[in-house]
Amino acid sequence: MYDWLIVGAGFAGSTLAERLASVRNERVLLIDRRPHIGGNAYDRYNDDGLLIHQYGPHIFHTNSQQIFDYLSRFTEWNFYEHRVLAQVDGMLVPIPINLDTINRLYDLTLTSDDLEKWFAARAEPVEEIRTSEDAVVSKVGRELYEKFFRGYTRKQWGLDPSELDKSVTSRVPTRTNQDDRYFGDEFQFMPKHGYTRMFERMVDHPNIHVMTQTDYRDIRDIVPHRRVIFTGPIDEFFDFRFGKLPYRSLGFKHITLDKAWYQPVGVVNFPQTEAYTRITEYKHLTGQEHPKTALTYEYPSAEGDPYYPIPKPENQELFKRYERLALATPNVWFVGRLATYRYYNMDQIVGQALATFRRIGDAVPLPSDQMVVEVIRSKASLAS
Ligand code: FAD
Ligand code: UDP
């Protein structure tokens, strides 16, 4: 009898498996239907020995000391600050849009103060910022929105930015200085030996039994367990009772080139041309030295594995219906990007899993407490 059946061995499932096994000394069966652990953060060495990310580039960044310290138990880190260039009007310019982006694109010599005024002169007043279009045009105006955001967003989501919640494009800031880092977080690192090695260390515990290529559906009625943590798509758990929750998928084309380097930075975005959204060159991210180089092209699609919840009001409404069902389902906890339908980064998922672990502690006493209660109960029944 397992204390927990954990469905999904990504950040959510692996964090909870580790905590429940090592802090509460509980027995965990951790399953994943894929042939590996790590969820979407899974990385592997390709046939040429280059470390690649099977499901697209994953860059770790967080402002949380607690989350960084937690993961640091399972990995050492390489310092890495991510930089992205966008191919716009035939040029490669920094994104997030910054002082150099504008000066290069328009052949200007603005200062930061000038740029603030330059943006202000172009920004469109928006009464209430609701959509991803509002979020950008209200800051930098329509021309830059069209160059950098409209095409990319339509490709990535199959929707116009005016149909998506403001939170999507708000992930990308606008800067008036020369900071060309993609993220501004305090901690920006890559796991020194890759994500998969880090996951292996997280789940390496005598109380954790890992089974890959195992679907929840196939074992839920066979393997005895007391409780479930589900990190897959919440609509699938409930057999799509209220209809399908939309998720956006991606196709990945992984290639290796017989030369040392291909592009100047880890990721180049293509907001105006091409069917793919971006090209990643992993050696920039991993720091690996190798005579060849590995790239991934990302092709967004409606079909395929669910990668992104789609932030739109009606999708949120549908999710809320499933969430109400989830709350009324005893002994099952829903955690992670797909089960809580949140466009969360890795660190946020770890934070969510650690918070869930604390909630479980409030809801379910430690086995030792339970045993004490049971001993007292059985003694009482013997006495009576
Ligand atoms: P997942 O990693 O999706 O894990 C869920 C697991 O559950 C999957 O492995 C799945 O196979 C399994 N599963 C589902 N249903 C079942 C079932 N019925 N039976 C058995 N197993 C099941 N975040 C960052 O912080 N930085 C980045 O740079 C970044 N880049 C990203 C790039 C891409 C292309 C994508 C798609 C995401 C990116 N993310 C990034 C987000 C990151 O991938 C997620 O935050 C994180 O991986 C979510 O972890 P999770 O455990 O919730 O879900
Ligand atoms: N985006 C864009 N152009 C860019 C980069 C981002 O339009 O060059 C928009 C797009 O809608 C994207 C969102 O901003 O989905 C968030 O970008 P991010 O890089 O955070 O996407 P992720 O890495 O999660 O795919």
CSV table of C-alpha atoms and ligand atoms in Angstrom, one decimal:
chain,number,residue,atom,x,y,z
A,1,MET,CA,0.0,0.0,0.0
A,2,TYR,CA,1.4,3.4,-1.1
A,3,ASP,CA,0.7,6.4,1.0
A,4,TRP,CA,0.7,8.5,-2.2
A,5,LEU,CA,0.3,7.9,-5.9
A,6,ILE,CA,1.8,10.9,-7.6
A,7,VAL,CA,0.9,11.3,-11.2
A,8,GLY,CA,3.6,13.2,-13.2
A,9,ALA,CA,7.3,13.4,-12.5
A,10,GLY,CA,7.9,17.0,-13.5
A,11,PHE,CA,8.7,19.8,-11.0
A,12,ALA,CA,5.4,19.5,-9.2
A,13,GLY,CA,5.3,15.7,-8.8
A,14,SER,CA,9.0,15.3,-8.0
A,15,THR,CA,9.1,18.1,-5.4
A,16,LEU,CA,6.1,16.6,-3.6
A,17,ALA,CA,7.5,13.1,-3.9
A,18,GLU,CA,10.8,14.2,-2.3
A,19,ARG,CA,9.1,16.2,0.5
A,20,LEU,CA,6.6,13.5,1.4
A,21,ALA,CA,9.2,10.7,1.3
A,22,SER,CA,11.9,12.5,3.2
A,23,VAL,CA,10.0,14.7,5.7
A,24,ARG,CA,7.0,12.6,6.4
A,25,ASN,CA,8.6,9.2,5.8
A,26,GLU,CA,5.7,8.2,3.6
A,27,ARG,CA,5.7,5.7,0.7
A,28,VAL,CA,5.3,7.2,-2.7
A,29,LEU,CA,4.7,5.8,-6.1
A,30,LEU,CA,5.7,8.4,-8.7
A,31,ILE,CA,4.5,7.7,-12.2
A,32,ASP,CA,4.8,9.4,-15.6
A,33,ARG,CA,3.4,8.3,-18.9
A,34,ARG,CA,6.5,9.5,-20.7
A,35,PRO,CA,9.6,7.3,-20.8
A,36,HIS,CA,11.5,9.7,-18.5
A,37,ILE,CA,11.2,11.9,-15.4
A,38,GLY,CA,11.6,15.7,-15.4
A,39,GLY,CA,8.4,16.6,-17.2
A,40,ASN,CA,8.8,19.4,-19.7
A,41,ALA,CA,12.2,20.3,-18.1
A,42,TYR,CA,13.7,17.0,-19.2
A,43,ASP,CA,17.1,17.3,-20.9
A,44,ARG,CA,19.3,14.6,-22.5
A,45,TYR,CA,22.5,14.1,-24.4
A,46,ASN,CA,21.8,13.7,-28.1
A,47,ASP,CA,23.6,11.3,-30.4
A,48,ASP,CA,26.5,13.7,-30.7
A,49,GLY,CA,26.9,14.1,-27.0
A,50,LEU,CA,25.3,17.6,-26.9
A,51,LEU,CA,23.0,18.4,-24.0
A,52,ILE,CA,19.6,19.5,-25.3
A,53,HIS,CA,16.2,20.2,-23.8
A,54,GLN,CA,13.7,17.8,-25.3
A,55,TYR,CA,10.7,20.1,-24.8
A,56,GLY,CA,12.3,23.5,-25.7
A,57,PRO,CA,14.7,25.9,-23.8
A,58,HIS,CA,14.3,25.9,-20.0
A,59,ILE,CA,16.1,28.7,-18.2
A,60,PHE,CA,15.9,28.7,-14.4
A,61,HIS,CA,15.3,32.1,-12.8
A,62,THR,CA,13.7,33.1,-9.5
A,63,ASN,CA,13.5,35.9,-6.9
A,64,SER,CA,12.9,33.3,-4.1
A,65,GLN,CA,15.8,32.4,-1.9
A,66,GLN,CA,13.7,29.6,-0.4
A,67,ILE,CA,13.0,28.0,-3.8
A,68,PHE,CA,16.6,28.4,-4.9
A,69,ASP,CA,17.9,26.9,-1.6
A,70,TYR,CA,15.5,24.0,-1.9
A,71,LEU,CA,16.6,23.0,-5.5
A,72,SER,CA,20.3,23.6,-4.5
A,73,ARG,CA,20.1,20.5,-2.4
A,74,PHE,CA,19.9,18.5,-5.6
A,75,THR,CA,22.2,20.4,-7.9
A,76,GLU,CA,25.1,22.7,-8.3
A,77,TRP,CA,24.6,25.6,-10.7
A,78,ASN,CA,26.2,27.4,-13.6
A,79,PHE,CA,25.7,31.2,-13.6
A,80,TYR,CA,23.8,32.0,-16.8
A,81,GLU,CA,21.9,35.2,-17.7
A,82,HIS,CA,19.7,34.6,-20.7
A,83,ARG,CA,19.8,37.0,-23.6
A,84,VAL,CA,17.5,37.0,-26.6
A,85,LEU,CA,17.6,38.8,-30.0
A,86,ALA,CA,14.6,39.3,-32.2
A,87,GLN,CA,14.9,39.4,-36.0
A,88,VAL,CA,13.0,42.5,-36.9
A,89,ASP,CA,13.2,44.4,-40.2
A,90,GLY,CA,16.2,42.3,-41.2
A,91,MET,CA,18.2,43.2,-38.1
A,92,LEU,CA,18.9,41.3,-34.9
A,93,VAL,CA,18.0,43.5,-32.0
A,94,PRO,CA,17.6,42.9,-28.2
A,95,ILE,CA,14.2,41.8,-26.8
A,96,PRO,CA,13.0,42.9,-24.2
A,97,ILE,CA,12.9,46.2,-26.1
A,98,ASN,CA,15.6,48.5,-24.6
A,99,LEU,CA,17.6,51.6,-25.5
A,100,ASP,CA,19.8,49.7,-27.9
A,101,THR,CA,16.8,48.1,-29.6
A,102,ILE,CA,15.3,51.5,-30.5
A,103,ASN,CA,18.6,53.2,-31.4
A,104,ARG,CA,19.6,50.4,-33.7
A,105,LEU,CA,16.2,49.9,-35.3
A,106,TYR,CA,15.6,53.6,-36.0
A,107,ASP,CA,19.3,54.7,-36.3
A,108,LEU,CA,19.0,57.1,-33.4
A,109,THR,CA,21.3,58.2,-30.5
A,110,LEU,CA,18.7,58.6,-27.8
A,111,THR,CA,19.5,58.6,-24.1
A,112,SER,CA,17.4,56.8,-21.5
A,113,ASP,CA,15.6,60.1,-20.7
A,114,ASP,CA,14.9,60.7,-24.4
A,115,LEU,CA,13.6,57.2,-24.8
A,116,GLU,CA,11.1,57.6,-22.0
A,117,LYS,CA,9.7,60.6,-23.8
A,118,TRP,CA,9.9,58.8,-27.1
A,119,PHE,CA,7.8,55.9,-25.8
A,120,ALA,CA,5.4,58.4,-24.1
A,121,ALA,CA,4.8,60.1,-27.4
A,122,ARG,CA,3.9,56.8,-29.1
A,123,ALA,CA,2.0,55.0,-26.2
A,124,GLU,CA,-1.7,54.7,-26.8
A,125,PRO,CA,-3.9,55.6,-23.9
A,126,VAL,CA,-5.9,52.6,-22.8
A,127,GLU,CA,-8.6,53.0,-20.2
A,128,GLU,CA,-8.4,49.6,-18.7
A,129,ILE,CA,-5.5,47.3,-19.6
A,130,ARG,CA,-7.2,44.0,-20.2
A,131,THR,CA,-5.6,42.2,-23.1
A,132,SER,CA,-2.1,41.4,-24.3
A,133,GLU,CA,-2.5,44.1,-27.0
A,134,ASP,CA,-3.5,46.7,-24.4
A,135,ALA,CA,-0.4,45.8,-22.3
A,136,VAL,CA,2.0,46.6,-25.2
A,137,VAL,CA,0.4,49.5,-27.1
A,138,SER,CA,-0.2,51.4,-23.8
A,139,LYS,CA,3.6,51.3,-23.2
A,140,VAL,CA,5.4,51.5,-26.5
A,141,GLY,CA,2.7,52.2,-29.1
A,142,ARG,CA,1.4,50.4,-32.1
A,143,GLU,CA,4.4,50.3,-34.4
A,144,LEU,CA,6.6,48.4,-32.0
A,145,TYR,CA,3.7,46.2,-31.0
A,146,GLU,CA,3.3,45.2,-34.6
A,147,LYS,CA,7.0,44.6,-35.1
A,148,PHE,CA,7.7,42.6,-32.0
A,149,PHE,CA,4.5,41.2,-30.5
A,150,ARG,CA,1.5,40.8,-32.9
A,151,GLY,CA,3.1,38.3,-35.3
A,152,TYR,CA,4.9,36.3,-32.6
A,153,THR,CA,1.8,36.1,-30.4
A,154,ARG,CA,-0.4,35.1,-33.3
A,155,LYS,CA,2.1,32.3,-34.2
A,156,GLN,CA,2.6,31.2,-30.6
A,157,TRP,CA,-1.0,31.1,-29.5
A,158,GLY,CA,-3.0,30.9,-32.8
A,159,LEU,CA,-4.8,34.0,-31.4
A,160,ASP,CA,-4.6,37.7,-31.8
A,161,PRO,CA,-3.1,39.5,-28.7
A,162,SER,CA,-6.4,41.3,-28.3
A,163,GLU,CA,-7.9,37.9,-27.4
A,164,LEU,CA,-5.4,37.0,-24.8
A,165,ASP,CA,-5.1,38.1,-21.2
A,166,LYS,CA,-2.7,41.0,-20.5
A,167,SER,CA,-0.5,38.6,-18.4
A,168,VAL,CA,0.9,36.9,-21.5
A,169,THR,CA,2.8,39.8,-23.2
A,170,SER,CA,3.3,41.4,-19.7
A,171,ARG,CA,5.9,38.7,-19.1
A,172,VAL,CA,8.2,40.6,-21.3
A,173,PRO,CA,9.2,44.0,-19.9
A,174,THR,CA,10.2,47.2,-21.7
A,175,ARG,CA,13.4,48.9,-20.7
A,176,THR,CA,14.8,52.4,-21.2
A,177,ASN,CA,18.4,51.4,-20.3
A,178,GLN,CA,20.8,49.0,-22.0
A,179,ASP,CA,20.0,46.0,-19.8
A,180,ASP,CA,19.6,43.2,-22.4
A,181,ARG,CA,18.9,40.3,-20.1
A,182,TYR,CA,15.7,38.5,-20.7
A,183,PHE,CA,14.9,38.1,-17.0
A,184,GLY,CA,15.6,40.5,-14.2
A,185,ASP,CA,15.4,38.0,-11.4
A,186,GLU,CA,17.9,37.8,-8.5
A,187,PHE,CA,18.8,34.2,-9.1
A,188,GLN,CA,19.6,33.1,-12.7
A,189,PHE,CA,21.3,29.8,-13.0
A,190,MET,CA,21.3,26.5,-14.9
A,191,PRO,CA,21.7,23.2,-13.2
A,192,LYS,CA,25.4,22.3,-13.6
A,193,HIS,CA,24.8,18.8,-14.8
A,194,GLY,CA,21.4,19.4,-16.4
A,195,TYR,CA,17.8,19.1,-15.2
A,196,THR,CA,17.4,15.4,-15.5
A,197,ARG,CA,20.4,14.8,-13.2
A,198,MET,CA,18.8,17.1,-10.7
A,199,PHE,CA,15.5,15.2,-10.9
A,200,GLU,CA,17.3,11.9,-10.5
A,201,ARG,CA,18.7,13.2,-7.2
A,202,MET,CA,15.3,14.5,-6.0
A,203,VAL,CA,13.6,11.2,-6.4
A,204,ASP,CA,16.5,9.0,-5.2
A,205,HIS,CA,15.0,8.0,-1.9
A,206,PRO,CA,14.1,4.5,-0.5
A,207,ASN,CA,10.5,5.6,0.0
A,208,ILE,CA,10.1,6.7,-3.6
A,209,HIS,CA,9.3,4.1,-6.3
A,210,VAL,CA,9.4,5.6,-9.9
A,211,MET,CA,7.5,4.1,-12.8
A,212,THR,CA,7.8,5.7,-16.3
A,213,GLN,CA,5.7,4.8,-19.3
A,214,THR,CA,2.8,4.3,-16.9
A,215,ASP,CA,-0.5,6.1,-17.3
A,216,TYR,CA,-2.7,6.9,-14.3
A,217,ARG,CA,-5.7,5.4,-16.0
A,218,ASP,CA,-4.0,2.0,-16.4
A,219,ILE,CA,-3.0,1.6,-12.8
A,220,ARG,CA,-5.3,3.6,-10.6
A,221,ASP,CA,-7.6,0.6,-9.9
A,222,ILE,CA,-4.7,-1.9,-9.6
A,223,VAL,CA,-2.1,-0.3,-7.3
A,224,PRO,CA,-3.3,0.2,-3.8
A,225,HIS,CA,-2.8,3.8,-2.5
A,226,ARG,CA,-4.3,6.1,0.1
A,227,ARG,CA,-4.1,9.4,-1.7
A,228,VAL,CA,-3.3,11.0,-5.1
A,229,ILE,CA,-1.4,14.0,-6.3
A,230,PHE,CA,-2.3,14.7,-9.8
A,231,THR,CA,-0.1,17.0,-12.0
A,232,GLY,CA,-1.6,16.2,-15.4
A,233,PRO,CA,-4.4,18.1,-17.2
A,234,ILE,CA,-7.3,18.6,-14.8
A,235,ASP,CA,-9.9,18.2,-17.6
A,236,GLU,CA,-8.5,14.8,-18.4
A,237,PHE,CA,-8.7,13.7,-14.8
A,238,PHE,CA,-12.5,14.4,-14.9
A,239,ASP,CA,-12.9,12.7,-18.3
A,240,PHE,CA,-13.6,16.1,-20.0
A,241,ARG,CA,-16.9,16.3,-18.2
A,242,PHE,CA,-17.4,20.0,-18.9
A,243,GLY,CA,-15.6,19.9,-22.3
A,244,LYS,CA,-11.9,20.3,-23.2
A,245,LEU,CA,-9.8,22.9,-21.6
A,246,PRO,CA,-7.7,24.5,-24.4
A,247,TYR,CA,-3.9,24.0,-24.1
A,248,ARG,CA,-1.4,25.2,-26.7
A,249,SER,CA,1.1,22.7,-28.1
A,250,LEU,CA,4.5,22.9,-29.8
A,251,GLY,CA,6.4,20.8,-32.3
A,252,PHE,CA,10.2,20.7,-31.8
A,253,LYS,CA,12.7,20.2,-34.6
A,254,HIS,CA,16.1,19.3,-33.0
A,255,ILE,CA,19.1,19.5,-35.3
A,256,THR,CA,22.9,19.3,-34.9
A,257,LEU,CA,25.3,21.4,-37.0
A,258,ASP,CA,28.8,20.5,-37.8
A,259,LYS,CA,30.2,23.8,-36.6
A,260,ALA,CA,31.0,25.3,-33.2
A,261,TRP,CA,28.4,28.1,-33.2
A,262,TYR,CA,25.3,29.2,-35.1
A,263,GLN,CA,23.9,32.4,-33.5
A,264,PRO,CA,25.3,35.0,-31.1
A,265,VAL,CA,22.9,34.3,-28.2
A,266,GLY,CA,20.9,31.4,-26.7
A,267,VAL,CA,17.6,32.3,-28.3
A,268,VAL,CA,16.7,34.2,-31.5
A,269,ASN,CA,13.0,35.1,-31.8
A,270,PHE,CA,11.2,35.5,-35.2
A,271,PRO,CA,8.2,37.9,-34.8
A,272,GLN,CA,7.8,38.8,-38.4
A,273,THR,CA,8.9,35.8,-40.6
A,274,GLU,CA,9.1,32.0,-40.5
A,275,ALA,CA,6.7,29.4,-39.3
A,276,TYR,CA,8.7,28.8,-36.1
A,277,THR,CA,8.8,31.2,-33.2
A,278,ARG,CA,12.3,30.9,-32.0
A,279,ILE,CA,15.7,29.0,-32.4
A,280,THR,CA,17.6,27.9,-29.4
A,281,GLU,CA,21.3,27.1,-29.4
A,282,TYR,CA,21.9,25.1,-26.3
A,283,LYS,CA,25.6,25.6,-25.8
A,284,HIS,CA,24.9,29.2,-24.8
A,285,LEU,CA,22.6,27.9,-22.0
A,286,THR,CA,24.6,24.9,-20.8
A,287,GLY,CA,28.1,26.2,-21.1
A,288,GLN,CA,29.1,22.9,-22.8
A,289,GLU,CA,32.2,22.9,-24.9
A,290,HIS,CA,31.8,20.9,-28.1
A,291,PRO,CA,33.0,21.2,-31.7
A,292,LYS,CA,29.4,20.8,-32.9
A,293,THR,CA,26.2,22.7,-31.9
A,294,ALA,CA,22.6,21.7,-31.3
A,295,LEU,CA,19.6,23.8,-32.1
A,296,THR,CA,15.8,23.5,-31.6
A,297,TYR,CA,13.2,25.2,-33.7
A,298,GLU,CA,9.7,25.6,-32.1
A,299,TYR,CA,6.6,25.3,-34.2
A,300,PRO,CA,3.4,26.2,-32.3
A,301,SER,CA,0.4,24.0,-32.9
A,302,ALA,CA,-3.1,23.3,-31.8
A,303,GLU,CA,-2.6,19.5,-31.7
A,304,GLY,CA,-0.2,17.5,-29.5
A,305,ASP,CA,1.0,17.4,-25.9
A,306,PRO,CA,-0.5,20.1,-23.7
A,307,TYR,CA,2.3,22.7,-23.0
A,308,TYR,CA,0.7,26.0,-22.3
A,309,PRO,CA,-2.7,26.8,-20.6
A,310,ILE,CA,-4.2,29.6,-22.7
A,311,PRO,CA,-4.9,32.7,-20.6
A,312,LYS,CA,-8.4,33.9,-21.7
A,313,PRO,CA,-11.4,34.7,-19.6
A,314,GLU,CA,-13.6,32.0,-20.9
A,315,ASN,CA,-10.9,29.3,-20.4
A,316,GLN,CA,-10.5,30.5,-16.8
A,317,GLU,CA,-14.3,30.2,-16.3
A,318,LEU,CA,-14.1,26.6,-17.6
A,319,PHE,CA,-11.1,25.9,-15.4
A,320,LYS,CA,-13.1,27.2,-12.4
A,321,ARG,CA,-15.8,24.6,-13.0
A,322,TYR,CA,-13.2,21.8,-12.9
A,323,GLU,CA,-11.5,23.4,-9.9
A,324,ARG,CA,-14.8,23.3,-8.0
A,325,LEU,CA,-15.0,19.6,-8.8
A,326,ALA,CA,-11.4,19.1,-7.7
A,327,LEU,CA,-12.1,20.8,-4.3
A,328,ALA,CA,-15.0,18.4,-3.8
A,329,THR,CA,-12.9,15.3,-4.6
A,330,PRO,CA,-11.5,13.9,-1.4
A,331,ASN,CA,-7.9,12.6,-1.1
A,332,VAL,CA,-6.7,14.1,-4.4
A,333,TRP,CA,-4.5,17.1,-4.6
A,334,PHE,CA,-4.1,19.0,-7.9
A,335,VAL,CA,-0.8,20.7,-8.4
A,336,GLY,CA,1.3,22.0,-11.3
A,337,ARG,CA,0.9,23.9,-14.6
A,338,LEU,CA,-1.6,21.6,-16.2
A,339,ALA,CA,-3.6,20.7,-13.1
A,340,THR,CA,-4.1,24.3,-11.9
A,341,TYR,CA,-4.2,25.7,-15.4
A,342,ARG,CA,-1.7,28.4,-14.7
A,343,TYR,CA,1.0,29.7,-17.0
A,344,TYR,CA,3.7,29.2,-14.3
A,345,ASN,CA,7.5,29.1,-14.6
A,346,MET,CA,9.5,26.3,-13.0
A,347,ASP,CA,10.2,28.2,-9.8
A,348,GLN,CA,6.5,29.1,-9.4
A,349,ILE,CA,5.6,25.4,-9.7
A,350,VAL,CA,8.2,24.5,-7.1
A,351,GLY,CA,6.7,27.2,-4.9
A,352,GLN,CA,3.2,25.9,-5.5
A,353,ALA,CA,4.4,22.3,-4.6
A,354,LEU,CA,6.1,23.4,-1.4
A,355,ALA,CA,2.9,25.3,-0.4
A,356,THR,CA,0.8,22.2,-1.2
A,357,PHE,CA,3.2,20.2,1.0
A,358,ARG,CA,2.5,22.6,3.9
A,359,ARG,CA,-1.3,22.4,3.3
A,360,ILE,CA,-1.1,18.6,3.3
A,361,GLY,CA,0.7,18.8,6.7
A,362,ASP,CA,-2.3,20.9,8.0
A,363,ALA,CA,-4.8,18.4,6.5
A,364,VAL,CA,-3.2,15.1,7.1
A,365,PRO,CA,-1.3,14.3,10.3
A,366,LEU,CA,2.2,12.7,10.1
A,367,PRO,CA,2.1,8.9,10.1
A,368,SER,CA,3.6,8.9,13.5
A,369,ASP,CA,0.8,11.1,14.9
A,370,GLN,CA,-1.7,8.9,13.1
A,371,MET,CA,-0.1,5.8,14.6
A,372,VAL,CA,-0.3,7.2,18.1
A,373,VAL,CA,-4.0,8.0,17.6
A,374,GLU,CA,-4.7,4.5,16.3
A,375,VAL,CA,-2.8,2.9,19.2
A,376,ILE,CA,-4.8,5.0,21.7
A,377,ARG,CA,-8.0,4.1,19.9
A,378,SER,CA,-7.2,0.4,19.8
A,379,LYS,CA,-6.2,0.5,23.5
A,380,ALA,CA,-9.5,2.2,24.3
A,381,SER,CA,-11.5,-0.5,22.4
A,382,LEU,CA,-9.5,-3.3,24.2
A,383,ALA,CA,-10.4,-1.7,27.5
A,384,SER,CA,-14.1,-1.4,26.8
B,1,FAD,P1,5.0,19.1,-16.4
B,1,FAD,O1,6.5,19.4,-16.5
B,1,FAD,O2,4.2,19.2,-17.6
B,1,FAD,O3,4.9,17.6,-15.8
B,1,FAD,C1,3.6,16.9,-15.8
B,1,FAD,C2,3.9,15.5,-16.1
B,1,FAD,O4,2.7,14.7,-15.9
B,1,FAD,C3,4.3,15.2,-17.6
B,1,FAD,O5,5.6,14.7,-17.6
B,1,FAD,C4,3.3,14.3,-18.1
B,1,FAD,O6,3.8,13.3,-18.9
B,1,FAD,C5,2.7,13.7,-16.8
B,1,FAD,N1,1.3,13.2,-16.9
B,1,FAD,C6,0.2,13.9,-17.3
B,1,FAD,N2,-0.9,13.1,-17.3
B,1,FAD,C7,-0.5,11.9,-16.9
B,1,FAD,C8,-1.2,10.7,-16.7
B,1,FAD,N3,-2.5,10.6,-16.9
B,1,FAD,N4,-0.4,9.6,-16.3
B,1,FAD,C9,0.9,9.7,-16.1
B,1,FAD,N5,1.6,10.8,-16.3
B,1,FAD,C10,0.9,11.9,-16.7
B,1,FAD,N6,9.8,27.7,-17.1
B,1,FAD,C11,10.8,28.4,-16.7
B,1,FAD,O7,10.9,28.7,-15.5
B,1,FAD,N7,11.8,28.8,-17.5
B,1,FAD,C12,11.8,28.6,-18.8
B,1,FAD,O8,12.7,29.0,-19.6
B,1,FAD,C13,10.7,27.8,-19.4
B,1,FAD,N8,10.7,27.5,-20.7
B,1,FAD,C14,9.6,26.7,-21.1
B,1,FAD,C15,9.6,26.4,-22.5
B,1,FAD,C16,8.6,25.6,-23.0
B,1,FAD,C17,8.6,25.3,-24.5
B,1,FAD,C18,7.6,25.2,-22.1
B,1,FAD,C19,6.4,24.3,-22.7
B,1,FAD,C20,7.6,25.5,-20.8
B,1,FAD,C21,8.6,26.3,-20.3
B,1,FAD,N9,8.7,26.6,-18.9
B,1,FAD,C22,9.7,27.3,-18.4
B,1,FAD,C23,7.6,26.1,-18.0
B,1,FAD,C24,8.0,24.8,-17.3
B,1,FAD,O9,8.1,23.8,-18.3
B,1,FAD,C25,6.9,24.5,-16.3
B,1,FAD,O10,6.7,25.5,-15.3
B,1,FAD,C26,7.2,23.2,-15.5
B,1,FAD,O11,7.9,22.2,-16.2
B,1,FAD,C27,5.9,22.7,-15.0
B,1,FAD,O12,6.1,21.5,-14.2
B,1,FAD,P2,4.8,20.6,-13.9
B,1,FAD,O13,5.4,19.5,-13.0
B,1,FAD,O14,3.7,21.4,-13.4
B,1,FAD,O15,4.3,20.0,-15.3
B,2,UDP,N1,6.3,37.7,-27.1
B,2,UDP,C1,6.2,38.3,-28.3
B,2,UDP,N2,7.4,38.5,-29.0
B,2,UDP,C2,8.6,38.1,-28.4
B,2,UDP,C3,8.6,37.5,-27.2
B,2,UDP,C4,7.4,37.3,-26.5
B,2,UDP,O1,5.2,38.6,-28.8
B,2,UDP,O2,9.6,38.3,-29.1
B,2,UDP,C5,5.0,37.4,-26.4
B,2,UDP,C6,4.3,36.1,-26.8
B,2,UDP,O3,2.9,36.3,-26.8
B,2,UDP,C7,4.8,35.2,-25.8
B,2,UDP,C8,4.7,36.0,-24.5
B,2,UDP,O4,5.2,37.3,-25.0
B,2,UDP,O5,4.0,34.0,-25.7
B,2,UDP,C9,5.6,35.6,-23.4
B,2,UDP,O6,6.9,35.4,-23.8
B,2,UDP,P1,7.9,34.4,-23.1
B,2,UDP,O7,9.2,34.5,-23.7
B,2,UDP,O8,7.8,34.5,-21.7
B,2,UDP,O9,7.2,33.0,-23.6
B,2,UDP,P2,7.6,31.4,-23.1
B,2,UDP,O10,9.1,31.4,-22.9
B,2,UDP,O11,6.8,31.1,-21.9
B,2,UDP,O12,7.2,30.7,-24.3
